[in-house]
PDB file of C-alpha atoms in Angstrom:
ATOM      1  CA  MET A   7       0.000   0.000   0.000  1.00 49.00           C
ATOM      2  CA  THR A   8       1.491   3.329  -1.016  1.00 49.00           C
ATOM      3  CA  SER A   9       1.107   6.516   0.953  1.00 47.00           C
ATOM      4  CA  ASP A  10      -0.118   9.677  -0.740  1.00 49.00           C
ATOM      5  CA  LYS A  11       2.716  12.222  -0.772  1.00 48.00           C
ATOM      6  CA  LYS A  12       1.239  14.503  -3.410  1.00 49.00           C
ATOM      7  CA  GLY A  13       2.178  18.114  -2.767  1.00 49.00           C
ATOM      8  CA  ALA A  14       5.025  17.294  -0.405  1.00 49.00           C
ATOM      9  CA  PRO A  15       8.332  18.951  -1.209  1.00 47.00           C
ATOM     10  CA  ALA A  16      10.829  16.771  -3.015  1.00 48.00           C
ATOM     11  CA  LYS A  17      13.561  15.288  -0.930  1.00 48.00           C
ATOM     12  CA  GLY A  18      16.465  17.657  -0.703  1.00 46.00           C
ATOM     13  CA  ASP A  19      14.374  20.612  -1.861  1.00 48.00           C
ATOM     14  CA  ASP A  20      15.472  23.311   0.554  1.00 48.00           C
ATOM     15  CA  THR A  21      14.701  26.333  -1.632  1.00 43.00           C
ATOM     16  CA  ALA A  22      11.614  27.240   0.357  1.00 42.00           C
ATOM     17  CA  GLY A  23      12.257  30.503   2.139  1.00 42.00           C
ATOM     18  CA  LYS A  24      15.585  31.158   0.413  1.00 44.00           C
ATOM     19  CA  GLY A  25      14.145  33.614  -2.079  1.00 47.00           C
ATOM     20  CA  THR A  26      13.455  36.183   0.616  1.00 62.00           C
ATOM     21  CA  GLY A  27      16.654  35.686   2.595  1.00 71.00           C
ATOM     22  CA  ALA A  28      18.770  38.205   0.682  1.00 71.00           C
ATOM     23  CA  GLU A  29      15.942  40.715   0.579  1.00 75.00           C
ATOM     24  CA  HIS A  30      15.519  40.410   4.352  1.00 77.00           C
ATOM     25  CA  HIS A  31      19.264  40.936   4.826  1.00 80.00           C
ATOM     26  CA  PHE A  32      19.256  44.113   2.722  1.00 82.00           C
ATOM     27  CA  SER A  33      16.100  45.343   4.453  1.00 86.00           C
ATOM     28  CA  GLU A  34      17.932  45.036   7.749  1.00 89.00           C
ATOM     29  CA  LEU A  35      20.885  46.941   6.338  1.00 87.00           C
ATOM     30  CA  LEU A  36      18.549  49.685   5.179  1.00 89.00           C
ATOM     31  CA  LYS A  37      16.895  49.814   8.569  1.00 88.00           C
ATOM     32  CA  LEU A  38      20.266  50.174  10.291  1.00 91.00           C
ATOM     33  CA  CYS A  39      21.356  52.822   7.804  1.00 89.00           C
ATOM     34  CA  GLU A  40      18.218  54.893   8.274  1.00 88.00           C
ATOM     35  CA  GLU A  41      18.306  54.522  12.064  1.00 91.00           C
ATOM     36  CA  GLU A  42      21.872  55.839  11.995  1.00 91.00           C
ATOM     37  CA  LEU A  43      20.671  58.653   9.752  1.00 91.00           C
ATOM     38  CA  ASP A  44      18.046  59.641  12.343  1.00 90.00           C
ATOM     39  CA  ARG A  45      20.803  59.970  14.966  1.00 93.00           C
ATOM     40  CA  THR A  46      23.215  61.888  12.719  1.00 90.00           C
ATOM     41  CA  VAL A  47      23.522  65.655  13.013  1.00 89.00           C
ATOM     42  CA  GLU A  48      26.687  66.223  10.947  1.00 95.00           C
ATOM     43  CA  PRO A  49      25.581  67.172   7.400  1.00 95.00           C
ATOM     44  CA  GLY A  50      28.411  65.451   5.552  1.00 95.00           C
ATOM     45  CA  ARG A  51      27.813  62.153   7.306  1.00 94.00           C
ATOM     46  CA  ALA A  52      24.063  62.468   6.766  1.00 95.00           C
ATOM     47  CA  ALA A  53      24.621  62.984   3.028  1.00 96.00           C
ATOM     48  CA  ARG A  54      26.873  59.937   2.805  1.00 95.00           C
ATOM     49  CA  LEU A  55      24.340  57.813   4.690  1.00 95.00           C
ATOM     50  CA  LEU A  56      21.575  58.957   2.360  1.00 96.00           C
ATOM     51  CA  HIS A  57      23.778  58.072  -0.596  1.00 96.00           C
ATOM     52  CA  THR A  58      24.360  54.607   0.878  1.00 95.00           C
ATOM     53  CA  CYS A  59      20.619  54.153   1.409  1.00 94.00           C
ATOM     54  CA  GLY A  60      20.051  55.168  -2.192  1.00 96.00           C
ATOM     55  CA  ARG A  61      22.503  52.554  -3.427  1.00 95.00           C
ATOM     56  CA  LEU A  62      20.873  49.868  -1.292  1.00 93.00           C
ATOM     57  CA  TYR A  63      17.432  50.763  -2.574  1.00 93.00           C
ATOM     58  CA  GLU A  64      18.581  50.638  -6.193  1.00 94.00           C
ATOM     59  CA  GLU A  65      21.108  47.822  -6.283  1.00 92.00           C
ATOM     60  CA  CYS A  66      19.709  45.483  -3.647  1.00 90.00           C
ATOM     61  CA  MET A  67      15.989  46.224  -3.410  1.00 90.00           C
ATOM     62  CA  GLY A  68      15.314  47.235  -7.020  1.00 92.00           C
ATOM     63  CA  ASP A  69      13.457  50.372  -5.911  1.00 95.00           C
ATOM     64  CA  ALA A  70      14.659  53.121  -8.250  1.00 95.00           C
ATOM     65  CA  ARG A  71      12.077  55.658  -7.049  1.00 95.00           C
ATOM     66  CA  ARG A  72      13.159  55.542  -3.415  1.00 95.00           C
ATOM     67  CA  ALA A  73      16.787  55.408  -4.492  1.00 97.00           C
ATOM     68  CA  ALA A  74      16.399  58.637  -6.471  1.00 97.00           C
ATOM     69  CA  ASP A  75      14.629  60.286  -3.537  1.00 97.00           C
ATOM     70  CA  ARG A  76      17.473  59.424  -1.167  1.00 96.00           C
ATOM     71  CA  HIS A  77      20.111  60.663  -3.593  1.00 97.00           C
ATOM     72  CA  LEU A  78      18.221  63.929  -4.029  1.00 98.00           C
ATOM     73  CA  GLU A  79      18.025  64.364  -0.254  1.00 97.00           C
ATOM     74  CA  ALA A  80      21.781  63.851  -0.083  1.00 97.00           C
ATOM     75  CA  TYR A  81      22.264  66.385  -2.870  1.00 98.00           C
ATOM     76  CA  ARG A  82      20.245  69.024  -1.005  1.00 97.00           C
ATOM     77  CA  ILE A  83      22.469  68.545   2.037  1.00 97.00           C
ATOM     78  CA  MET A  84      25.846  68.278   0.261  1.00 97.00           C
ATOM     79  CA  PRO A  85      25.617  69.500  -3.354  1.00 96.00           C
ATOM     80  CA  GLY A  86      29.274  68.849  -4.096  1.00 95.00           C
ATOM     81  CA  TYR A  87      29.393  65.135  -3.261  1.00 96.00           C
ATOM     82  CA  LEU A  88      30.361  63.738  -6.663  1.00 96.00           C
ATOM     83  CA  PRO A  89      29.458  60.034  -6.257  1.00 96.00           C
ATOM     84  CA  ASN A  90      25.974  61.042  -5.179  1.00 98.00           C
ATOM     85  CA  LEU A  91      25.607  63.636  -7.940  1.00 97.00           C
ATOM     86  CA  ARG A  92      26.390  61.050 -10.580  1.00 96.00           C
ATOM     87  CA  ALA A  93      24.075  58.432  -9.092  1.00 97.00           C
ATOM     88  CA  ALA A  94      21.233  60.929  -8.790  1.00 98.00           C
ATOM     89  CA  ARG A  95      21.751  62.192 -12.330  1.00 97.00           C
ATOM     90  CA  ARG A  96      21.660  58.685 -13.773  1.00 97.00           C
ATOM     91  CA  LEU A  97      18.462  57.774 -11.917  1.00 97.00           C
ATOM     92  CA  LEU A  98      16.704  61.023 -12.765  1.00 97.00           C
ATOM     93  CA  ALA A  99      17.640  60.598 -16.428  1.00 97.00           C
ATOM     94  CA  SER A 100      15.946  57.185 -16.390  1.00 95.00           C
ATOM     95  CA  ARG A 101      12.805  59.001 -15.207  1.00 95.00           C
ATOM     96  CA  ALA A 102      13.205  61.677 -17.908  1.00 97.00           C
ATOM     97  CA  ASP A 103      13.311  64.406 -15.251  1.00 97.00           C
ATOM     98  CA  TRP A 104      15.474  66.570 -17.468  1.00 98.00           C
ATOM     99  CA  SER A 105      15.169  69.824 -15.533  1.00 97.00           C
ATOM    100  CA  THR A 106      16.574  68.144 -12.419  1.00 98.00           C
ATOM    101  CA  VAL A 107      19.246  66.376 -14.478  1.00 98.00           C
ATOM    102  CA  LEU A 108      20.374  69.775 -15.780  1.00 98.00           C
ATOM    103  CA  GLU A 109      20.480  71.111 -12.226  1.00 98.00           C
ATOM    104  CA  LEU A 110      22.661  68.182 -11.175  1.00 98.00           C
ATOM    105  CA  LEU A 111      24.927  68.694 -14.184  1.00 98.00           C
ATOM    106  CA  ASP A 112      25.384  72.328 -13.193  1.00 97.00           C
ATOM    107  CA  ALA A 113      26.282  71.230  -9.663  1.00 97.00           C
ATOM    108  CA  GLU A 114      28.859  68.774 -11.032  1.00 97.00           C
ATOM    109  CA  LEU A 115      30.304  71.456 -13.286  1.00 97.00           C
ATOM    110  CA  HIS A 116      30.698  73.683 -10.237  1.00 96.00           C
ATOM    111  CA  VAL A 117      32.870  71.154  -8.403  1.00 95.00           C
ATOM    112  CA  SER A 118      34.781  69.695 -11.384  1.00 94.00           C
ATOM    113  CA  SER A 119      38.218  71.131 -12.058  1.00 92.00           C
ATOM    114  CA  ALA A 120      39.670  69.287 -15.073  1.00 96.00           C
ATOM    115  CA  SER A 121      38.899  71.050 -18.348  1.00 97.00           C
ATOM    116  CA  ASP A 122      38.328  67.851 -20.332  1.00 97.00           C
ATOM    117  CA  GLN A 123      35.866  66.549 -17.729  1.00 97.00           C
ATOM    118  CA  LYS A 124      33.977  69.832 -17.734  1.00 98.00           C
ATOM    119  CA  ALA A 125      33.886  69.739 -21.538  1.00 98.00           C
ATOM    120  CA  GLU A 126      32.241  66.296 -21.403  1.00 98.00           C
ATOM    121  CA  LEU A 127      29.645  67.629 -18.967  1.00 98.00           C
ATOM    122  CA  TYR A 128      28.875  70.560 -21.273  1.00 98.00           C
ATOM    123  CA  VAL A 129      28.485  68.135 -24.166  1.00 98.00           C
ATOM    124  CA  GLU A 130      26.027  66.096 -22.107  1.00 98.00           C
ATOM    125  CA  ARG A 131      24.195  69.254 -21.105  1.00 98.00           C
ATOM    126  CA  GLY A 132      23.950  70.289 -24.754  1.00 98.00           C
ATOM    127  CA  ARG A 133      22.588  66.911 -25.820  1.00 98.00           C
ATOM    128  CA  ILE A 134      19.846  67.047 -23.213  1.00 98.00           C
ATOM    129  CA  LEU A 135      18.921  70.577 -24.222  1.00 98.00           C
ATOM    130  CA  GLU A 136      18.877  69.709 -27.926  1.00 98.00           C
ATOM    131  CA  GLU A 137      17.554  66.155 -28.012  1.00 97.00           C
ATOM    132  CA  ARG A 138      15.246  66.083 -24.974  1.00 97.00           C
ATOM    133  CA  LEU A 139      14.060  69.659 -24.561  1.00 98.00           C
ATOM    134  CA  GLY A 140      14.359  71.062 -28.080  1.00 97.00           C
ATOM    135  CA  ALA A 141      16.331  74.063 -26.832  1.00 98.00           C
ATOM    136  CA  LEU A 142      18.697  74.358 -29.790  1.00 98.00           C
ATOM    137  CA  ASP A 143      20.188  77.772 -29.018  1.00 97.00           C
ATOM    138  CA  ARG A 144      21.056  76.801 -25.449  1.00 98.00           C
ATOM    139  CA  ALA A 145      22.474  73.513 -26.708  1.00 98.00           C
ATOM    140  CA  ARG A 146      24.658  75.345 -29.203  1.00 98.00           C
ATOM    141  CA  GLN A 147      26.018  77.518 -26.394  1.00 98.00           C
ATOM    142  CA  ALA A 148      26.826  74.419 -24.335  1.00 98.00           C
ATOM    143  CA  TYR A 149      28.707  72.778 -27.222  1.00 98.00           C
ATOM    144  CA  ALA A 150      30.627  75.990 -27.848  1.00 98.00           C
ATOM    145  CA  ARG A 151      31.586  76.163 -24.163  1.00 98.00           C
ATOM    146  CA  ALA A 152      32.785  72.556 -24.336  1.00 98.00           C
ATOM    147  CA  LEU A 153      35.114  73.491 -27.200  1.00 97.00           C
ATOM    148  CA  GLU A 154      36.481  76.444 -25.259  1.00 97.00           C
ATOM    149  CA  LEU A 155      37.461  74.001 -22.529  1.00 97.00           C
ATOM    150  CA  ASP A 156      38.740  71.194 -24.765  1.00 97.00           C
ATOM    151  CA  GLU A 157      39.249  71.965 -28.444  1.00 94.00           C
ATOM    152  CA  HIS A 158      40.076  68.322 -29.138  1.00 94.00           C
ATOM    153  CA  ASN A 159      36.710  66.966 -28.006  1.00 96.00           C
ATOM    154  CA  PRO A 160      35.282  65.300 -31.154  1.00 94.00           C
ATOM    155  CA  ASP A 161      31.692  65.154 -29.876  1.00 97.00           C
ATOM    156  CA  ALA A 162      31.711  68.867 -29.197  1.00 97.00           C
ATOM    157  CA  TRP A 163      32.899  69.614 -32.765  1.00 96.00           C
ATOM    158  CA  ARG A 164      30.374  67.270 -34.323  1.00 97.00           C
ATOM    159  CA  LEU A 165      27.390  68.379 -32.259  1.00 98.00           C
ATOM    160  CA  LEU A 166      28.187  72.061 -32.573  1.00 98.00           C
ATOM    161  CA  ALA A 167      28.391  71.663 -36.359  1.00 97.00           C
ATOM    162  CA  ARG A 168      25.016  69.931 -36.350  1.00 97.00           C
ATOM    163  CA  ALA A 169      23.470  72.648 -34.192  1.00 98.00           C
ATOM    164  CA  LEU A 170      24.873  75.433 -36.369  1.00 97.00           C
ATOM    165  CA  ALA A 171      23.563  73.768 -39.521  1.00 96.00           C
ATOM    166  CA  ALA A 172      20.137  73.242 -37.939  1.00 96.00           C
ATOM    167  CA  SER A 173      20.103  76.932 -36.973  1.00 96.00           C
ATOM    168  CA  GLN A 174      21.303  77.930 -40.468  1.00 95.00           C
ATOM    169  CA  ARG A 175      24.217  79.840 -38.953  1.00 96.00           C
ATOM    170  CA  TRP A 176      26.341  79.275 -42.025  1.00 96.00           C
ATOM    171  CA  ALA A 177      29.096  81.815 -41.381  1.00 96.00           C
ATOM    172  CA  GLU A 178      29.716  80.337 -37.938  1.00 96.00           C
ATOM    173  CA  LEU A 179      29.708  76.840 -39.381  1.00 96.00           C
ATOM    174  CA  ASP A 180      32.268  77.913 -41.981  1.00 96.00           C
ATOM    175  CA  ASP A 181      34.460  79.322 -39.210  1.00 96.00           C
ATOM    176  CA  LEU A 182      34.064  76.095 -37.237  1.00 96.00           C
ATOM    177  CA  TYR A 183      35.218  73.964 -40.163  1.00 95.00           C
ATOM    178  CA  ALA A 184      38.210  76.262 -40.592  1.00 94.00           C
ATOM    179  CA  ARG A 185      39.136  75.745 -36.939  1.00 94.00           C
ATOM    180  CA  VAL A 186      38.855  71.986 -37.268  1.00 92.00           C
ATOM    181  CA  ALA A 187      40.975  71.975 -40.419  1.00 92.00           C
ATOM    182  CA  ALA A 188      43.704  73.849 -38.552  1.00 92.00           C
ATOM    183  CA  LEU A 189      43.768  71.161 -35.860  1.00 91.00           C
ATOM    184  CA  VAL A 190      43.728  67.934 -37.846  1.00 90.00           C
ATOM    185  CA  SER A 191      46.774  66.426 -39.500  1.00 91.00           C
ATOM    186  CA  ASP A 192      44.965  63.955 -41.762  1.00 91.00           C
ATOM    187  CA  GLN A 193      45.074  65.413 -45.263  1.00 94.00           C
ATOM    188  CA  SER A 194      41.934  63.576 -46.377  1.00 94.00           C
ATOM    189  CA  VAL A 195      39.982  65.086 -43.483  1.00 91.00           C
ATOM    190  CA  ARG A 196      41.296  68.531 -44.343  1.00 92.00           C
ATOM    191  CA  ALA A 197      40.261  68.048 -47.952  1.00 93.00           C
ATOM    192  CA  ALA A 198      36.759  67.024 -46.877  1.00 93.00           C
ATOM    193  CA  LEU A 199      36.474  70.087 -44.661  1.00 93.00           C
ATOM    194  CA  LEU A 200      37.606  72.337 -47.507  1.00 91.00           C
ATOM    195  CA  THR A 201      34.905  70.790 -49.674  1.00 93.00           C
ATOM    196  CA  LEU A 202      32.281  71.489 -47.004  1.00 93.00           C
ATOM    197  CA  ARG A 203      33.481  75.066 -46.674  1.00 94.00           C
ATOM    198  CA  GLY A 204      33.273  75.478 -50.420  1.00 93.00           C
ATOM    199  CA  ARG A 205      29.669  74.286 -50.442  1.00 93.00           C
ATOM    200  CA  ILE A 206      28.748  76.661 -47.635  1.00 94.00           C
ATOM    201  CA  ASN A 207      30.306  79.584 -49.452  1.00 92.00           C
ATOM    202  CA  ASP A 208      28.757  78.653 -52.801  1.00 92.00           C
ATOM    203  CA  GLU A 209      25.285  77.685 -51.620  1.00 91.00           C
ATOM    204  CA  ARG A 210      24.606  79.377 -48.301  1.00 88.00           C
ATOM    205  CA  LEU A 211      26.584  82.575 -47.840  1.00 86.00           C
ATOM    206  CA  ASP A 212      25.645  85.801 -49.473  1.00 64.00           C
ATOM    207  CA  ASP A 213      28.521  87.131 -51.540  1.00 53.00           C
ATOM    208  CA  ASN A 214      27.217  90.676 -51.406  1.00 41.00           C
TER     209      ASN A 214
END
């Protein structure tokens, strides 16, 4: 006579309850972090704790909304904390909160010192203005500022040329191509730029 074992877990099946073990562990970490935050009065430490909570929410709990909120709280307390600025900017970009992303970019520009890094930030600022907000003139200004900081930044050259063409600022585009031609050593690239300048002068600029 056989006993009915339908529904009983298979022998050796010890997965029951394991799925929530890691989540419980991270929940406890979050609880400890936020309890410490409640006791903290020093702003710098509070900002770092908020940043840590944000990382736990995002990376361990999969809660991007709460993660972004914690990073923004940290930003309000310590605007110059770069790891938090970058984390907050990335999360807010995923939510398409472009006005806040621009604010965070400005904060990062304020604390960045290397010219090439600042140029990259201006390029990113310009792309958001142009591609997400349709603010072409402000984007063009950002690309131009990037080139002032790093004249060898290829994205800044390319995007500024695109913005100038879209704005039909042909004289400025001609000047830009002349600047690029003076920088490059590749003769084929120089020849291509001369061809582009010739087209601008023949088709776009008024000879009067």
